[in-house]
Amino acid sequence: MTTGTFAPRPGAAPLPRMVLAQGLMEARLLLRNGEQLVLALVVPILLLVAGALAPGLSLGAQPRIDVLAPGVIALAVMSTAFTSLAIATAFERRYGVLKRLGASPLPRTGLLAGKVLAVLLVQALQLLLIVPVAWLLGWRPAVDATGIAAAVLMIVAGTSAFGALGLLMAGTLRAEATLAAANLVYLLLVAGGATLVPVEAYPAPIQPVVALLPSGALAEGLRHALGVEAGLAWGGIGIALGILAAWAVLAAVATARTFRWE
Amino acid sequence: MGELVVEVESLVVRYGRGRAAVTAVDGLSLTVVRATVTAILGPNGAGKTTTIETCEGYRRPQGGRVRVLGLDPVADRRALLPRLGVMLQEGGAWSGVRATEMLHHVARLHANPLDVDMLVQRLDLGSCGRTPYRRLSGGQKQRLSLAMAIVGRPELAFLDEPTAGLDPLARRATWELIEDLRRDGVSVVLTTHYMEEAERLADQVHVIDGGRVIASGSPAELTSRGAANSLRFRGPAGLDVRSLVAALPEGSRVREPAPGSYLVLGTIDPHLLATVTAWCASNGVLPDDLAVERHNLEDVFLELTGRKLQP
């Protein structure tokens, strides 16, 4: 064995260290990107403030902010887990980043864990901004520890479902097509997918359809978990979790079968 | 002969299926000895990248056998990858990542990485260290990609066209780095279509064309072996060389590319030289400008394939 500067000493870093490095790196790159930052932070805050202050708007029987705040949290979760993740991954594929990392010591599971970490970090930042602003706008949910746990569970389930859907798109479409489609699907789900407007406000015949959408399930679940009435609507939360889990499994299986790394 | 770090035997790699299938590598065999520099030399489309990407485990071969550090690159990929350094021909970094940030990131994925600052200095990446990848010049991207390949202190580095698009100064710095890698015991496999690069750096050269190895050897062996040499002389135009061909060993050829300029191709040894001069004497020809020409790898390639290496 020689002892020069470049003398071989190969080896992978411990997996947790690699995942942490990958997660922090991806989160940093996401926040460095202007469009992504608008999508992640500016749009949810604008919608929250505009929705709460716009005159003449009604979202049902409850005070508007009580319906709006969980919806905006759902929207924020979607924007990061679905749109940002899909676009970032599609361009990683295009620029050979996935290929290059595929030759690094980081295994594919580690890469996926890094992406999950990055998404969760950005979502934490979004919540740190959205929740205080909603509070300032008068949001006073009657939540205890179980309610918060239920909300976290919904966010995790929603992130799994939307993350898997985002990766499905990123792994099959070209980067430009992903950029367009990920934004379009996000807009459609925000506008007509029971994200901000509750399922019960939709015409009766299409209510079952919007309730089954991942956006509808996530937002309804959050509205149940972060309700103004004391006590949790476990039935609604359970249904929402079931729908999101089904989306997550279906999309994950499809992604595993179709994802192209190059 | 030292330990083999790469063994490729009758490798076949096809892209696509059925009638549309393109055979990129067609029965290619080569070996790489530990702590040497091996150059895979060939024109674009010869199968260079496909061959090393198969060694890196990116492609599952349709035929043949590949062992890298004794492992199967596809089945044992997880065990193999931490020991390899990989430089892709292009891309491999986020468009918004800064040059040194990317290098630090790859370093963090390894257990005992090199000192990033040292590498940055060696490859002159300091001035562009904070520049986003998308704004780096082609040469800066190449140097960053090389740094990413070696920062994990690999045993074996696969470098796909490490000096393509580099200016002469940067090319020399890269050559010196590769020589240092070999000195310190790293095995290096590089692809190139620059014959001077193969001549300067490589212990072993595999010339490939059409998905096969058409010649292997050290640069000296390749350029000095008989088939690669020629004997030239000048004399009266239009000599009847058939009797000369008959006197020469089998496989030799005689041409008159221009009137009065003769070229003898074959195993040029003292015996052949004596045969040629004896034929000249018996034909009353005083050969002018008689010279044995030593070929470079470019000529070897031209001779083996009838085509130039670089378009």
PDB file of N, CA and C in Angstrom, chain B residues 27-112:
ATOM      1  N   GLY B  27     -18.484  -8.138 -28.786  1.00  0.00           N
ATOM      2  CA  GLY B  27     -17.439  -9.135 -28.549  1.00  0.00           C
ATOM      3  C   GLY B  27     -16.126  -8.516 -28.107  1.00  0.00           C
ATOM      4  N   LEU B  28     -16.212  -7.539 -27.206  1.00  0.00           N
ATOM      5  CA  LEU B  28     -15.009  -6.808 -26.792  1.00  0.00           C
ATOM      6  C   LEU B  28     -14.359  -7.467 -25.568  1.00  0.00           C
ATOM      7  N   SER B  29     -13.053  -7.604 -25.610  1.00  0.00           N
ATOM      8  CA  SER B  29     -12.313  -8.167 -24.478  1.00  0.00           C
ATOM      9  C   SER B  29     -11.137  -7.259 -24.142  1.00  0.00           C
ATOM     10  N   LEU B  30     -10.960  -7.001 -22.862  1.00  0.00           N
ATOM     11  CA  LEU B  30      -9.777  -6.258 -22.438  1.00  0.00           C
ATOM     12  C   LEU B  30      -9.549  -6.479 -20.948  1.00  0.00           C
ATOM     13  N   THR B  31      -8.331  -6.166 -20.513  1.00  0.00           N
ATOM     14  CA  THR B  31      -8.026  -6.252 -19.084  1.00  0.00           C
ATOM     15  C   THR B  31      -7.295  -4.987 -18.658  1.00  0.00           C
ATOM     16  N   VAL B  32      -7.357  -4.720 -17.356  1.00  0.00           N
ATOM     17  CA  VAL B  32      -6.676  -3.557 -16.777  1.00  0.00           C
ATOM     18  C   VAL B  32      -5.888  -4.038 -15.558  1.00  0.00           C
ATOM     19  N   VAL B  33      -4.618  -3.658 -15.497  1.00  0.00           N
ATOM     20  CA  VAL B  33      -3.755  -4.069 -14.403  1.00  0.00           C
ATOM     21  C   VAL B  33      -3.774  -3.000 -13.318  1.00  0.00           C
ATOM     22  N   ARG B  34      -3.747  -3.440 -12.058  1.00  0.00           N
ATOM     23  CA  ARG B  34      -3.783  -2.516 -10.931  1.00  0.00           C
ATOM     24  C   ARG B  34      -2.650  -1.487 -10.987  1.00  0.00           C
ATOM     25  N   ALA B  35      -2.992  -0.270 -10.575  1.00  0.00           N
ATOM     26  CA  ALA B  35      -2.040   0.835 -10.471  1.00  0.00           C
ATOM     27  C   ALA B  35      -1.375   1.180 -11.802  1.00  0.00           C
ATOM     28  N   THR B  36      -2.143   1.016 -12.880  1.00  0.00           N
ATOM     29  CA  THR B  36      -1.669   1.474 -14.190  1.00  0.00           C
ATOM     30  C   THR B  36      -2.709   2.424 -14.778  1.00  0.00           C
ATOM     31  N   VAL B  37      -2.289   3.096 -15.839  1.00  0.00           N
ATOM     32  CA  VAL B  37      -3.241   3.906 -16.603  1.00  0.00           C
ATOM     33  C   VAL B  37      -3.527   3.162 -17.902  1.00  0.00           C
ATOM     34  N   THR B  38      -4.797   2.912 -18.153  1.00  0.00           N
ATOM     35  CA  THR B  38      -5.210   2.220 -19.367  1.00  0.00           C
ATOM     36  C   THR B  38      -6.056   3.172 -20.189  1.00  0.00           C
ATOM     37  N   ALA B  39      -5.696   3.321 -21.458  1.00  0.00           N
ATOM     38  CA  ALA B  39      -6.475   4.201 -22.328  1.00  0.00           C
ATOM     39  C   ALA B  39      -7.299   3.360 -23.282  1.00  0.00           C
ATOM     40  N   ILE B  40      -8.570   3.729 -23.409  1.00  0.00           N
ATOM     41  CA  ILE B  40      -9.423   3.125 -24.429  1.00  0.00           C
ATOM     42  C   ILE B  40      -9.559   4.172 -25.519  1.00  0.00           C
ATOM     43  N   LEU B  41      -8.927   3.875 -26.639  1.00  0.00           N
ATOM     44  CA  LEU B  41      -8.772   4.863 -27.706  1.00  0.00           C
ATOM     45  C   LEU B  41      -9.670   4.460 -28.861  1.00  0.00           C
ATOM     46  N   GLY B  42     -10.401   5.416 -29.388  1.00  0.00           N
ATOM     47  CA  GLY B  42     -11.239   5.087 -30.527  1.00  0.00           C
ATOM     48  C   GLY B  42     -12.051   6.289 -30.949  1.00  0.00           C
ATOM     49  N   PRO B  43     -12.601   6.225 -32.164  1.00  0.00           N
ATOM     50  CA  PRO B  43     -13.392   7.364 -32.646  1.00  0.00           C
ATOM     51  C   PRO B  43     -14.740   7.415 -31.949  1.00  0.00           C
ATOM     52  N   ASN B  44     -15.495   8.496 -32.190  1.00  0.00           N
ATOM     53  CA  ASN B  44     -16.833   8.595 -31.620  1.00  0.00           C
ATOM     54  C   ASN B  44     -17.686   7.433 -32.118  1.00  0.00           C
ATOM     55  N   GLY B  45     -18.466   6.870 -31.212  1.00  0.00           N
ATOM     56  CA  GLY B  45     -19.350   5.787 -31.608  1.00  0.00           C
ATOM     57  C   GLY B  45     -18.688   4.423 -31.644  1.00  0.00           C
ATOM     58  N   ALA B  46     -17.439   4.340 -31.194  1.00  0.00           N
ATOM     59  CA  ALA B  46     -16.727   3.063 -31.251  1.00  0.00           C
ATOM     60  C   ALA B  46     -17.183   2.107 -30.154  1.00  0.00           C
ATOM     61  N   GLY B  47     -17.811   2.654 -29.108  1.00  0.00           N
ATOM     62  CA  GLY B  47     -18.241   1.804 -27.994  1.00  0.00           C
ATOM     63  C   GLY B  47     -17.469   2.062 -26.717  1.00  0.00           C
ATOM     64  N   LYS B  48     -16.697   3.160 -26.673  1.00  0.00           N
ATOM     65  CA  LYS B  48     -15.871   3.456 -25.490  1.00  0.00           C
ATOM     66  C   LYS B  48     -16.744   3.687 -24.251  1.00  0.00           C
ATOM     67  N   THR B  49     -17.711   4.617 -24.384  1.00  0.00           N
ATOM     68  CA  THR B  49     -18.541   4.964 -23.230  1.00  0.00           C
ATOM     69  C   THR B  49     -19.386   3.770 -22.795  1.00  0.00           C
ATOM     70  N   THR B  50     -19.947   3.062 -23.753  1.00  0.00           N
ATOM     71  CA  THR B  50     -20.762   1.890 -23.413  1.00  0.00           C
ATOM     72  C   THR B  50     -19.928   0.883 -22.623  1.00  0.00           C
ATOM     73  N   THR B  51     -18.684   0.680 -23.041  1.00  0.00           N
ATOM     74  CA  THR B  51     -17.829  -0.281 -22.347  1.00  0.00           C
ATOM     75  C   THR B  51     -17.582   0.145 -20.912  1.00  0.00           C
ATOM     76  N   ILE B  52     -17.199   1.402 -20.688  1.00  0.00           N
ATOM     77  CA  ILE B  52     -16.903   1.750 -19.293  1.00  0.00           C
ATOM     78  C   ILE B  52     -18.182   1.888 -18.471  1.00  0.00           C
ATOM     79  N   GLU B  53     -19.275   2.287 -19.097  1.00  0.00           N
ATOM     80  CA  GLU B  53     -20.524   2.350 -18.315  1.00  0.00           C
ATOM     81  C   GLU B  53     -21.007   0.950 -17.943  1.00  0.00           C
ATOM     82  N   THR B  54     -20.654  -0.035 -18.723  1.00  0.00           N
ATOM     83  CA  THR B  54     -20.966  -1.417 -18.337  1.00  0.00           C
ATOM     84  C   THR B  54     -20.093  -1.832 -17.154  1.00  0.00           C
ATOM     85  N   CYS B  55     -18.837  -1.414 -17.174  1.00  0.00           N
ATOM     86  CA  CYS B  55     -17.945  -1.702 -16.038  1.00  0.00           C
ATOM     87  C   CYS B  55     -18.433  -1.001 -14.769  1.00  0.00           C
ATOM     88  N   GLU B  56     -19.097   0.145 -14.926  1.00  0.00           N
ATOM     89  CA  GLU B  56     -19.608   0.899 -13.780  1.00  0.00           C
ATOM     90  C   GLU B  56     -20.954   0.358 -13.298  1.00  0.00           C
ATOM     91  N   GLY B  57     -21.486  -0.627 -14.019  1.00  0.00           N
ATOM     92  CA  GLY B  57     -22.742  -1.247 -13.590  1.00  0.00           C
ATOM     93  C   GLY B  57     -23.982  -0.550 -14.095  1.00  0.00           C
ATOM     94  N   TYR B  58     -23.835   0.417 -15.003  1.00  0.00           N
ATOM     95  CA  TYR B  58     -25.005   1.119 -15.526  1.00  0.00           C
ATOM     96  C   TYR B  58     -25.793   0.260 -16.507  1.00  0.00           C
ATOM     97  N   ARG B  59     -25.088  -0.604 -17.226  1.00  0.00           N
ATOM     98  CA  ARG B  59     -25.771  -1.403 -18.253  1.00  0.00           C
ATOM     99  C   ARG B  59     -25.569  -2.876 -17.994  1.00  0.00           C
ATOM    100  N   ARG B  60     -26.616  -3.610 -18.262  1.00  0.00           N
ATOM    101  CA  ARG B  60     -26.555  -5.051 -18.131  1.00  0.00           C
ATOM    102  C   ARG B  60     -26.169  -5.602 -19.502  1.00  0.00           C
ATOM    103  N   PRO B  61     -25.018  -6.267 -19.599  1.00  0.00           N
ATOM    104  CA  PRO B  61     -24.591  -6.724 -20.921  1.00  0.00           C
ATOM    105  C   PRO B  61     -25.470  -7.852 -21.463  1.00  0.00           C
ATOM    106  N   GLN B  62     -25.587  -7.909 -22.794  1.00  0.00           N
ATOM    107  CA  GLN B  62     -26.358  -8.986 -23.414  1.00  0.00           C
ATOM    108  C   GLN B  62     -25.507 -10.246 -23.570  1.00  0.00           C
ATOM    109  N   GLY B  63     -24.197 -10.074 -23.471  1.00  0.00           N
ATOM    110  CA  GLY B  63     -23.331 -11.238 -23.597  1.00  0.00           C
ATOM    111  C   GLY B  63     -21.972 -10.949 -23.003  1.00  0.00           C
ATOM    112  N   GLY B  64     -21.250 -12.019 -22.682  1.00  0.00           N
ATOM    113  CA  GLY B  64     -19.892 -11.856 -22.170  1.00  0.00           C
ATOM    114  C   GLY B  64     -19.869 -11.755 -20.657  1.00  0.00           C
ATOM    115  N   ARG B  65     -18.666 -11.493 -20.160  1.00  0.00           N
ATOM    116  CA  ARG B  65     -18.467 -11.513 -18.720  1.00  0.00           C
ATOM    117  C   ARG B  65     -17.643 -10.294 -18.342  1.00  0.00           C
ATOM    118  N   VAL B  66     -18.072  -9.593 -17.284  1.00  0.00           N
ATOM    119  CA  VAL B  66     -17.345  -8.414 -16.809  1.00  0.00           C
ATOM    120  C   VAL B  66     -17.068  -8.584 -15.324  1.00  0.00           C
ATOM    121  N   ARG B  67     -15.828  -8.388 -14.918  1.00  0.00           N
ATOM    122  CA  ARG B  67     -15.482  -8.379 -13.491  1.00  0.00           C
ATOM    123  C   ARG B  67     -14.677  -7.118 -13.215  1.00  0.00           C
ATOM    124  N   VAL B  68     -15.119  -6.377 -12.214  1.00  0.00           N
ATOM    125  CA  VAL B  68     -14.408  -5.167 -11.818  1.00  0.00           C
ATOM    126  C   VAL B  68     -14.030  -5.330 -10.349  1.00  0.00           C
ATOM    127  N   LEU B  69     -12.766  -5.248 -10.048  1.00  0.00           N
ATOM    128  CA  LEU B  69     -12.246  -5.536  -8.705  1.00  0.00           C
ATOM    129  C   LEU B  69     -12.773  -6.896  -8.237  1.00  0.00           C
ATOM    130  N   GLY B  70     -12.890  -7.809  -9.177  1.00  0.00           N
ATOM    131  CA  GLY B  70     -13.331  -9.167  -8.859  1.00  0.00           C
ATOM    132  C   GLY B  70     -14.831  -9.311  -8.687  1.00  0.00           C
ATOM    133  N   LEU B  71     -15.586  -8.202  -8.852  1.00  0.00           N
ATOM    134  CA  LEU B  71     -17.028  -8.234  -8.603  1.00  0.00           C
ATOM    135  C   LEU B  71     -17.810  -8.086  -9.908  1.00  0.00           C
ATOM    136  N   ASP B  72     -19.054  -8.552  -9.869  1.00  0.00           N
ATOM    137  CA  ASP B  72     -19.970  -8.352 -10.986  1.00  0.00           C
ATOM    138  C   ASP B  72     -20.567  -6.952 -10.857  1.00  0.00           C
ATOM    139  N   PRO B  73     -20.350  -6.074 -11.831  1.00  0.00           N
ATOM    140  CA  PRO B  73     -20.767  -4.670 -11.665  1.00  0.00           C
ATOM    141  C   PRO B  73     -22.271  -4.491 -11.499  1.00  0.00           C
ATOM    142  N   VAL B  74     -23.085  -5.420 -11.984  1.00  0.00           N
ATOM    143  CA  VAL B  74     -24.533  -5.278 -11.812  1.00  0.00           C
ATOM    144  C   VAL B  74     -24.969  -5.934 -10.504  1.00  0.00           C
ATOM    145  N   ALA B  75     -24.604  -7.197 -10.315  1.00  0.00           N
ATOM    146  CA  ALA B  75     -25.076  -7.935  -9.133  1.00  0.00           C
ATOM    147  C   ALA B  75     -24.457  -7.400  -7.838  1.00  0.00           C
ATOM    148  N   ASP B  76     -23.196  -6.988  -7.910  1.00  0.00           N
ATOM    149  CA  ASP B  76     -22.489  -6.545  -6.695  1.00  0.00           C
ATOM    150  C   ASP B  76     -22.297  -5.033  -6.684  1.00  0.00           C
ATOM    151  N   ARG B  77     -23.227  -4.308  -7.320  1.00  0.00           N
ATOM    152  CA  ARG B  77     -23.006  -2.878  -7.548  1.00  0.00           C
ATOM    153  C   ARG B  77     -22.793  -2.111  -6.237  1.00  0.00           C
ATOM    154  N   ARG B  78     -23.589  -2.432  -5.205  1.00  0.00           N
ATOM    155  CA  ARG B  78     -23.489  -1.678  -3.954  1.00  0.00           C
ATOM    156  C   ARG B  78     -22.138  -1.860  -3.287  1.00  0.00           C
ATOM    157  N   ALA B  79     -21.588  -3.055  -3.387  1.00  0.00           N
ATOM    158  CA  ALA B  79     -20.275  -3.286  -2.784  1.00  0.00           C
ATOM    159  C   ALA B  79     -19.181  -2.637  -3.616  1.00  0.00           C
ATOM    160  N   LEU B  80     -19.426  -2.564  -4.907  1.00  0.00           N
ATOM    161  CA  LEU B  80     -18.392  -2.078  -5.822  1.00  0.00           C
ATOM    162  C   LEU B  80     -18.297  -0.550  -5.844  1.00  0.00           C
ATOM    163  N   LEU B  81     -19.467   0.118  -5.868  1.00  0.00           N
ATOM    164  CA  LEU B  81     -19.467   1.559  -6.133  1.00  0.00           C
ATOM    165  C   LEU B  81     -18.593   2.396  -5.196  1.00  0.00           C
ATOM    166  N   PRO B  82     -18.601   2.147  -3.879  1.00  0.00           N
ATOM    167  CA  PRO B  82     -17.762   2.996  -3.029  1.00  0.00           C
ATOM    168  C   PRO B  82     -16.273   2.914  -3.393  1.00  0.00           C
ATOM    169  N   ARG B  83     -15.876   1.849  -4.084  1.00  0.00           N
ATOM    170  CA  ARG B  83     -14.449   1.668  -4.422  1.00  0.00           C
ATOM    171  C   ARG B  83     -14.093   2.280  -5.768  1.00  0.00           C
ATOM    172  N   LEU B  84     -15.114   2.731  -6.508  1.00  0.00           N
ATOM    173  CA  LEU B  84     -14.877   3.289  -7.838  1.00  0.00           C
ATOM    174  C   LEU B  84     -14.950   4.808  -7.840  1.00  0.00           C
ATOM    175  N   GLY B  85     -14.212   5.409  -8.745  1.00  0.00           N
ATOM    176  CA  GLY B  85     -14.384   6.826  -9.046  1.00  0.00           C
ATOM    177  C   GLY B  85     -14.957   6.920 -10.441  1.00  0.00           C
ATOM    178  N   VAL B  86     -15.997   7.718 -10.605  1.00  0.00           N
ATOM    179  CA  VAL B  86     -16.677   7.768 -11.890  1.00  0.00           C
ATOM    180  C   VAL B  86     -16.738   9.200 -12.404  1.00  0.00           C
ATOM    181  N   MET B  87     -16.218   9.397 -13.589  1.00  0.00           N
ATOM    182  CA  MET B  87     -16.351  10.693 -14.267  1.00  0.00           C
ATOM    183  C   MET B  87     -17.184  10.468 -15.513  1.00  0.00           C
ATOM    184  N   LEU B  88     -18.398  11.030 -15.520  1.00  0.00           N
ATOM    185  CA  LEU B  88     -19.269  10.881 -16.679  1.00  0.00           C
ATOM    186  C   LEU B  88     -18.804  11.829 -17.775  1.00  0.00           C
ATOM    187  N   GLN B  89     -19.249  11.512 -18.996  1.00  0.00           N
ATOM    188  CA  GLN B  89     -18.826  12.364 -20.101  1.00  0.00           C
ATOM    189  C   GLN B  89     -19.444  13.747 -20.007  1.00  0.00           C
ATOM    190  N   GLU B  90     -20.644  13.830 -19.454  1.00  0.00           N
ATOM    191  CA  GLU B  90     -21.222  15.159 -19.263  1.00  0.00           C
ATOM    192  C   GLU B  90     -22.231  15.143 -18.129  1.00  0.00           C
ATOM    193  N   GLY B  91     -22.518  16.343 -17.619  1.00  0.00           N
ATOM    194  CA  GLY B  91     -23.532  16.489 -16.581  1.00  0.00           C
ATOM    195  C   GLY B  91     -23.090  15.889 -15.263  1.00  0.00           C
ATOM    196  N   GLY B  92     -24.079  15.635 -14.418  1.00  0.00           N
ATOM    197  CA  GLY B  92     -23.768  15.004 -13.144  1.00  0.00           C
ATOM    198  C   GLY B  92     -23.858  15.935 -11.958  1.00  0.00           C
ATOM    199  N   ALA B  93     -24.229  17.206 -12.192  1.00  0.00           N
ATOM    200  CA  ALA B  93     -24.372  18.140 -11.070  1.00  0.00           C
ATOM    201  C   ALA B  93     -25.653  18.962 -11.259  1.00  0.00           C
ATOM    202  N   TRP B  94     -26.225  19.400 -10.155  1.00  0.00           N
ATOM    203  CA  TRP B  94     -27.420  20.267 -10.209  1.00  0.00           C
ATOM    204  C   TRP B  94     -27.053  21.580 -10.903  1.00  0.00           C
ATOM    205  N   SER B  95     -28.016  22.149 -11.628  1.00  0.00           N
ATOM    206  CA  SER B  95     -27.674  23.366 -12.367  1.00  0.00           C
ATOM    207  C   SER B  95     -27.413  24.529 -11.407  1.00  0.00           C
ATOM    208  N   GLY B  96     -28.035  24.509 -10.244  1.00  0.00           N
ATOM    209  CA  GLY B  96     -27.873  25.639  -9.330  1.00  0.00           C
ATOM    210  C   GLY B  96     -26.809  25.447  -8.261  1.00  0.00           C
ATOM    211  N   VAL B  97     -26.124  24.319  -8.278  1.00  0.00           N
ATOM    212  CA  VAL B  97     -25.153  24.048  -7.221  1.00  0.00           C
ATOM    213  C   VAL B  97     -23.830  24.765  -7.525  1.00  0.00           C
ATOM    214  N   ARG B  98     -23.168  25.258  -6.479  1.00  0.00           N
ATOM    215  CA  ARG B  98     -21.870  25.903  -6.696  1.00  0.00           C
ATOM    216  C   ARG B  98     -20.792  24.832  -6.805  1.00  0.00           C
ATOM    217  N   ALA B  99     -19.729  25.160  -7.547  1.00  0.00           N
ATOM    218  CA  ALA B  99     -18.718  24.148  -7.871  1.00  0.00           C
ATOM    219  C   ALA B  99     -18.156  23.469  -6.625  1.00  0.00           C
ATOM    220  N   THR B 100     -17.670  24.243  -5.671  1.00  0.00           N
ATOM    221  CA  THR B 100     -17.055  23.604  -4.502  1.00  0.00           C
ATOM    222  C   THR B 100     -18.108  22.955  -3.602  1.00  0.00           C
ATOM    223  N   GLU B 101     -19.310  23.519  -3.617  1.00  0.00           N
ATOM    224  CA  GLU B 101     -20.408  22.936  -2.845  1.00  0.00           C
ATOM    225  C   GLU B 101     -20.686  21.508  -3.341  1.00  0.00           C
ATOM    226  N   MET B 102     -20.683  21.342  -4.654  1.00  0.00           N
ATOM    227  CA  MET B 102     -20.915  20.020  -5.238  1.00  0.00           C
ATOM    228  C   MET B 102     -19.805  19.053  -4.824  1.00  0.00           C
ATOM    229  N   LEU B 103     -18.570  19.557  -4.888  1.00  0.00           N
ATOM    230  CA  LEU B 103     -17.433  18.700  -4.545  1.00  0.00           C
ATOM    231  C   LEU B 103     -17.485  18.294  -3.067  1.00  0.00           C
ATOM    232  N   HIS B 104     -17.842  19.249  -2.207  1.00  0.00           N
ATOM    233  CA  HIS B 104     -17.996  18.929  -0.782  1.00  0.00           C
ATOM    234  C   HIS B 104     -19.097  17.883  -0.588  1.00  0.00           C
ATOM    235  N   HIS B 105     -20.166  18.027  -1.377  1.00  0.00           N
ATOM    236  CA  HIS B 105     -21.270  17.081  -1.210  1.00  0.00           C
ATOM    237  C   HIS B 105     -20.812  15.655  -1.540  1.00  0.00           C
ATOM    238  N   VAL B 106     -20.146  15.482  -2.672  1.00  0.00           N
ATOM    239  CA  VAL B 106     -19.685  14.139  -3.044  1.00  0.00           C
ATOM    240  C   VAL B 106     -18.686  13.633  -2.000  1.00  0.00           C
ATOM    241  N   ALA B 107     -17.838  14.535  -1.493  1.00  0.00           N
ATOM    242  CA  ALA B 107     -16.876  14.136  -0.457  1.00  0.00           C
ATOM    243  C   ALA B 107     -17.602  13.584   0.771  1.00  0.00           C
ATOM    244  N   ARG B 108     -18.736  14.216   1.129  1.00  0.00           N
ATOM    245  CA  ARG B 108     -19.470  13.781   2.325  1.00  0.00           C
ATOM    246  C   ARG B 108     -20.076  12.393   2.193  1.00  0.00           C
ATOM    247  N   LEU B 109     -20.211  11.924   0.960  1.00  0.00           N
ATOM    248  CA  LEU B 109     -20.782  10.587   0.758  1.00  0.00           C
ATOM    249  C   LEU B 109     -19.726   9.496   0.950  1.00  0.00           C
ATOM    250  N   HIS B 110     -18.474   9.905   1.147  1.00  0.00           N
ATOM    251  CA  HIS B 110     -17.384   8.931   1.279  1.00  0.00           C
ATOM    252  C   HIS B 110     -16.828   8.929   2.697  1.00  0.00           C
ATOM    253  N   ALA B 111     -16.205   7.783   3.034  1.00  0.00           N
ATOM    254  CA  ALA B 111     -15.694   7.615   4.398  1.00  0.00           C
ATOM    255  C   ALA B 111     -14.408   8.404   4.636  1.00  0.00           C
ATOM    256  N   ASN B 112     -13.492   8.380   3.664  1.00  0.00           N
ATOM    257  CA  ASN B 112     -12.186   9.043   3.858  1.00  0.00           C
ATOM    258  C   ASN B 112     -11.860   9.936   2.666  1.00  0.00           C
TER     259      ASN B 112
END
